[in-house]
Amino acid sequence: MNSPKLAFHQVNIKTIESKVNAQGSTLSDFLVMASQAIQDILEAVPSRYRGPGGAVAVLKNGELAGEHAWGYADLQRRIPMDSSTLMPICSITKQMLCMILKDLECNPTPEMAKRGSVRQQFSDSLDQLLRPEITGKTGLRIAHLCNNQSGIRDYWAMSMFWGAHPDGGFKLGEDAKKTLDRTRSLHFEPGTQYAYSNLNFHVLARVVEKVSGSKLGDLLDERLFSLAGMKTATLCEDNANLPPPCVGYEGCESFGFVPATNCMQWSGDAGVVASLKDMVAYESYLDKSWDNPHSLYRAVAREQSFKDGTAARYGYGLAHGTVGGVVTIGHGGALRGFRLHRLHAPSERLSVVVMLNHQADAEEVADHILKSVLKLFGHQLPFLKTAKPSPDWVGTFFDPDAQLAVEVSYGSPGQVIVSYAGGNETLTCVDEVNGQSTTMKGKIDRDILTIHRLVDNRVVNARRVGSSQEPPKEHYIGKYRCAEIDSTFYCSGAGGMLYGAFDGFLGQGPAHLMRYLGDDIWALSCPRGLDAPAPGNWTVVFKRDGHGQVVQSPTEGNDLPFGDLYDKRSIGKVPRQLAKIEKVSRLKTSALCPLVATVTPPRWPDSFIPRRCDRACKRKNETVDKGQLRRAQKTKVYRLDYYSDGEPKHDTCDDINGLQQLFDGDLKTDERAGDARFRLFVVENISQQVVDKFGSRLDVGRQSFTSQLRDCTRYNLLDHWRVPPSIHLVTHEQS
C-alpha cells in the first residue's frame, strides 16, 4: 500500500489540474503529468497479467500518451520484447479487410468501374464461391457476412469434426475449398441472429480478390498500411512462417510456458502481422478519421441492425460495447500463444492497444487500462448493487432449439457464471432470480432458465437437466455419421468415462474426454483447436428410437439386425460384410415418391409412351385404359430366405394382391428359423403398384430401384410400352 505508483493512481486529472494551477504551470506541464500517470498504469500491467512478454499503449487525441513493452519475445533465446516486435494481430485483420471492401466500393479500380456496379460484382462473386444451397433462396448478402449475421458456421470450430489436430495443417488452397464444399446449410436465417464465424471473412477476402484482381496483401499495403503509416505491417497468411523473433506461448506460470505450434493458413479472417509501433500509427489514423463522416473508418464503424430492426453490436469487423459506462469500438485477436485487443472510445478520444505473446485475457487487460485512464480523467465508474443469487441458478440446463447445454455455477459474491457459447460469462444478480451484464440478461424460475443474449439477438429458454449419478451403461458406444459435413464421430469408453473422436477430410482427430450431464446429454471437451480460443465444451445429444435404443450408424465389424423395419421385430443378425442392404436401410421413403410420379402412370394417362417421345400416339380409349391398368399392376416378385447353410427357401408372387402374404411370411415359422441370416426380395416387374407396395411396406428409398427403373423406362420407350423387359435377376453394384 506504500507503493508510490499505487498512491499515484488515486490522483485524478482534476487533482493534477489543481496542482498545475496552484504552481502556475503551463498546459504542457499538465499533459506531462497526465502522461506520467498513464505510464504508471501501463507499467503495472506485467505483474498483474503475468507471462513471457507483451506490449501496450494508450493514445489520447490521436497522440501517444504512454507505451510499455516488457519481457521476452523468445524465452529460450532470451530475445527482449520491444515496440518494434512483430506479432500476428489475428482477427483485428477483419476490420481492415472490411475497410478495403468499402474503399473498393467508393474507389474501384478502372477495370471494376468498367464492369458497372461494384456491389453487384461482389454479390455475383459471392454466389460463385458458395454452394447454391447457401445462396439460392436464403437472402444471403455481403453485409450479412460483414456483420456475422450470415448463419454460416465457423470453419475453425468445424475443423474438429473434420479430424483436425491442434498442431495440424490447414492449406488456403485445397483445404479451404473442401471446407466451402462441405458448407451446405445455415444454422439460422441470415440477418436474424449473430454468430461469430471466421469463414465469413475468409469468403469476403476471396470476393475482394476476385473482383479487384489483386491479392489482399497488396490491397492492404496500398489502401491502408501506407496511408496509416504502418511501416512494418504486412499480411502473412502462413502461421508456420511468422516473421521472427516473436514466439507465442501456451501454458501458465505454474505449469510452464511452451512454444505454441501453429501450422494453418488464413487470409482475411486473420493474417496481418504488426508491431506496437504499427498499431499506434493505426489508432492515430483512426482517431483522425473519426471527424470525417465520409472516412472508411466511419463507414465500417456505423451501427448495424438485425432484420427485425434491433440494433446490432457487431458490424464490419468491429464490436460495439461499453467500458466503464463509455461507448467503445474495438476487436480482439487470438492465435494459440498470442492474445491481442484494441479499444477506441470516440467520445473521449482515447485508444488502447494490448499485444501479448501468451494467453492471458487481452480484452480484460484493455478494459482494465481504459477504466484506469477514465478514472484518472475524472470518470465515475458505474456501480451496480448486487443481491445473493437463488440456489436455483446452479445446475445444468438444456436449450432444445440450439441443442446446447447451459451450465451455471456460483461466481464472486452476487454473481453467477454462465457457460453456454464456448466460454464463461458472468451475470451480476440484481435480485435473487434476475441477473445482467453488458451482453446478456438472465432469469431463473425454478427449473426454467431464460437468457436474453443481447449480442446474438436470441432468447434462450432452457430446462433443467435431470442428472443421475451414473449414465446408462454401454448405450452410447459406436459410430455416428453426418453425411452433410462428411464427418464420422466415434464414441468409445465405458460407463461414465467416454471419449469422442472425429474423422474427416483433415484426418483422424484426437480423442476428447466426455462428461455426462444427464438425459442422454454429454459435454465433449475441446480445450485446444487449430484456432484460438478453442471451441471449448461441445454438447453431444444422443437420440433414441421408439424402442429406447440409441440411434447410430452401422459400424465396421458389427452385425446388423434384420427384419421388417416398420414393425421393428429383429428376426436375426446379418454380418455387415454380407449386408448389401445396409445402404438401402438408410434411405427414406419420402425420396421415392417424386421418382415414381415422374416415370410411371398416371403422369402419362393419355399415351402409351411419354409425351416428350416423338412416337407418342394419343389413343384415349377403353383398350388403352385397360393396358395402363394391367401395366400398373404387373407383378413378378421372388422372395429368398437365406440360412447359414443349405439352399435358400424360395417363394414367388405374380399377383399384386398376393404381395402382402409374401411380405408377411415369417422366418420364425420355419424349422430353421434360429439359423436365419437374411431375406432377399428380387423384383422382376417394377410396375407402379409394386413400387408403391414396397415403398409403403419397407423402408426402401429410390436408390434401390433407380437403376432398374431406368432400364425399364428405356425399354418401354423403345417398345411403346408393349413388350416390357424380362429381368429375371439383375445385380447392380451400389457405390
Short mmCIF file of N, CA and C in Angstrom, two decimals, residues 233-285:
data_model
loop_
_atom_site.label_atom_id
_atom_site.label_comp_id
_atom_site.label_asym_id
_atom_site.label_seq_id
_atom_site.Cartn_x
_atom_site.Cartn_y
_atom_site.Cartn_z
N ALA A 233 3.88 -3.31 -40.97
CA ALA A 233 2.72 -4.21 -41.03
C ALA A 233 2.65 -4.88 -42.39
N THR A 234 2.24 -6.15 -42.41
CA THR A 234 2.12 -6.89 -43.65
C THR A 234 1.16 -8.05 -43.46
N LEU A 235 0.75 -8.65 -44.56
CA LEU A 235 -0.11 -9.84 -44.49
C LEU A 235 0.77 -11.07 -44.56
N CYS A 236 0.68 -11.92 -43.55
CA CYS A 236 1.42 -13.19 -43.50
C CYS A 236 0.39 -14.31 -43.35
N GLU A 237 0.08 -14.99 -44.44
CA GLU A 237 -1.00 -15.97 -44.44
C GLU A 237 -0.63 -17.28 -43.75
N ASP A 238 0.65 -17.59 -43.70
CA ASP A 238 1.11 -18.88 -43.18
C ASP A 238 1.62 -18.72 -41.75
N ASN A 239 0.89 -19.27 -40.79
CA ASN A 239 1.28 -19.15 -39.39
C ASN A 239 2.51 -19.98 -39.04
N ALA A 240 2.88 -20.90 -39.90
CA ALA A 240 4.10 -21.67 -39.66
C ALA A 240 5.35 -20.87 -40.00
N ASN A 241 5.17 -19.73 -40.65
CA ASN A 241 6.31 -18.91 -41.08
C ASN A 241 6.12 -17.45 -40.69
N LEU A 242 5.74 -17.22 -39.43
CA LEU A 242 5.60 -15.86 -38.93
C LEU A 242 6.97 -15.20 -38.85
N PRO A 243 7.04 -13.89 -39.06
CA PRO A 243 8.35 -13.22 -39.01
C PRO A 243 8.96 -13.30 -37.62
N PRO A 244 10.26 -13.58 -37.53
CA PRO A 244 10.93 -13.66 -36.23
C PRO A 244 11.07 -12.26 -35.63
N PRO A 245 11.39 -12.17 -34.34
CA PRO A 245 11.78 -13.28 -33.45
C PRO A 245 10.66 -13.75 -32.53
N CYS A 246 9.47 -13.16 -32.61
CA CYS A 246 8.47 -13.39 -31.56
C CYS A 246 7.92 -14.82 -31.60
N VAL A 247 7.81 -15.42 -30.42
CA VAL A 247 7.25 -16.76 -30.23
C VAL A 247 6.02 -16.64 -29.34
N GLY A 248 4.94 -17.34 -29.70
CA GLY A 248 3.75 -17.37 -28.86
C GLY A 248 3.81 -18.57 -27.92
N TYR A 249 3.30 -18.39 -26.70
CA TYR A 249 3.43 -19.44 -25.69
C TYR A 249 2.08 -19.87 -25.14
N GLU A 250 1.90 -21.19 -25.07
CA GLU A 250 0.79 -21.79 -24.34
C GLU A 250 1.26 -22.12 -22.93
N GLY A 251 0.30 -22.31 -22.02
CA GLY A 251 0.65 -22.70 -20.66
C GLY A 251 0.44 -21.58 -19.67
N CYS A 252 0.97 -21.79 -18.47
CA CYS A 252 0.84 -20.81 -17.39
C CYS A 252 2.08 -20.89 -16.52
N GLU A 253 2.16 -20.00 -15.53
CA GLU A 253 3.36 -19.92 -14.71
C GLU A 253 3.57 -21.19 -13.89
N SER A 254 2.49 -21.79 -13.39
CA SER A 254 2.64 -23.00 -12.57
C SER A 254 2.96 -24.23 -13.41
N PHE A 255 2.43 -24.30 -14.61
CA PHE A 255 2.68 -25.44 -15.49
C PHE A 255 3.95 -25.24 -16.31
N GLY A 256 4.20 -24.01 -16.66
CA GLY A 256 5.31 -23.69 -17.55
C GLY A 256 4.80 -23.19 -18.89
N PHE A 257 5.62 -22.44 -19.60
CA PHE A 257 5.23 -21.89 -20.89
C PHE A 257 5.91 -22.67 -22.01
N VAL A 258 5.09 -23.13 -22.96
CA VAL A 258 5.56 -23.98 -24.05
C VAL A 258 5.31 -23.26 -25.37
N PRO A 259 6.29 -23.21 -26.28
CA PRO A 259 6.06 -22.58 -27.58
C PRO A 259 4.89 -23.23 -28.31
N ALA A 260 3.97 -22.41 -28.78
CA ALA A 260 2.80 -22.92 -29.50
C ALA A 260 3.16 -23.21 -30.95
N THR A 261 2.65 -24.33 -31.44
CA THR A 261 2.84 -24.70 -32.85
C THR A 261 1.58 -24.37 -33.63
N ASN A 262 1.72 -23.51 -34.62
CA ASN A 262 0.58 -23.12 -35.46
C ASN A 262 0.95 -23.36 -36.92
N CYS A 263 0.18 -24.22 -37.58
CA CYS A 263 0.53 -24.61 -38.95
C CYS A 263 -0.58 -24.30 -39.95
N MET A 264 -1.62 -23.59 -39.53
CA MET A 264 -2.69 -23.33 -40.50
C MET A 264 -2.45 -22.01 -41.24
N GLN A 265 -3.09 -21.90 -42.37
CA GLN A 265 -3.02 -20.69 -43.18
C GLN A 265 -4.38 -20.00 -43.16
N TRP A 266 -4.34 -18.68 -43.12
CA TRP A 266 -5.60 -17.92 -43.15
C TRP A 266 -5.36 -16.59 -43.84
N SER A 267 -6.42 -16.03 -44.37
CA SER A 267 -6.30 -14.77 -45.10
C SER A 267 -7.65 -14.08 -45.12
N GLY A 268 -7.74 -12.95 -44.46
CA GLY A 268 -8.99 -12.20 -44.42
C GLY A 268 -9.63 -12.26 -43.06
N ASP A 269 -9.84 -13.48 -42.56
CA ASP A 269 -10.33 -13.63 -41.19
C ASP A 269 -9.21 -13.31 -40.21
N ALA A 270 -7.98 -13.37 -40.65
CA ALA A 270 -6.79 -13.03 -39.87
C ALA A 270 -5.65 -12.95 -40.88
N GLY A 271 -4.42 -12.80 -40.38
CA GLY A 271 -3.27 -12.85 -41.27
C GLY A 271 -2.32 -11.67 -41.18
N VAL A 272 -2.79 -10.51 -40.71
CA VAL A 272 -1.91 -9.34 -40.62
C VAL A 272 -0.96 -9.50 -39.43
N VAL A 273 0.29 -9.17 -39.63
CA VAL A 273 1.26 -9.07 -38.54
C VAL A 273 1.68 -7.61 -38.42
N ALA A 274 1.85 -7.15 -37.17
CA ALA A 274 2.17 -5.74 -36.94
C ALA A 274 2.89 -5.61 -35.61
N SER A 275 3.58 -4.50 -35.43
CA SER A 275 4.25 -4.19 -34.17
C SER A 275 3.40 -3.20 -33.38
N LEU A 276 3.81 -2.94 -32.15
CA LEU A 276 3.12 -1.92 -31.36
C LEU A 276 3.22 -0.56 -32.05
N LYS A 277 4.36 -0.26 -32.65
CA LYS A 277 4.50 1.00 -33.37
C LYS A 277 3.49 1.09 -34.51
N ASP A 278 3.31 -0.02 -35.23
CA ASP A 278 2.32 -0.04 -36.31
C ASP A 278 0.91 0.21 -35.77
N MET A 279 0.58 -0.43 -34.65
CA MET A 279 -0.76 -0.30 -34.10
C MET A 279 -1.00 1.10 -33.52
N VAL A 280 0.03 1.72 -32.98
CA VAL A 280 -0.09 3.11 -32.53
C VAL A 280 -0.39 4.02 -33.73
N ALA A 281 0.31 3.78 -34.84
CA ALA A 281 0.05 4.56 -36.05
C ALA A 281 -1.37 4.32 -36.56
N TYR A 282 -1.83 3.08 -36.46
CA TYR A 282 -3.19 2.72 -36.88
C TYR A 282 -4.23 3.46 -36.04
N GLU A 283 -4.05 3.44 -34.72
CA GLU A 283 -5.00 4.12 -33.84
C GLU A 283 -5.01 5.63 -34.08
N SER A 284 -3.86 6.20 -34.33
CA SER A 284 -3.78 7.62 -34.63
C SER A 284 -4.52 7.94 -35.93
N TYR A 285 -4.36 7.08 -36.93
CA TYR A 285 -5.05 7.24 -38.21
C TYR A 285 -6.56 7.16 -38.03
#
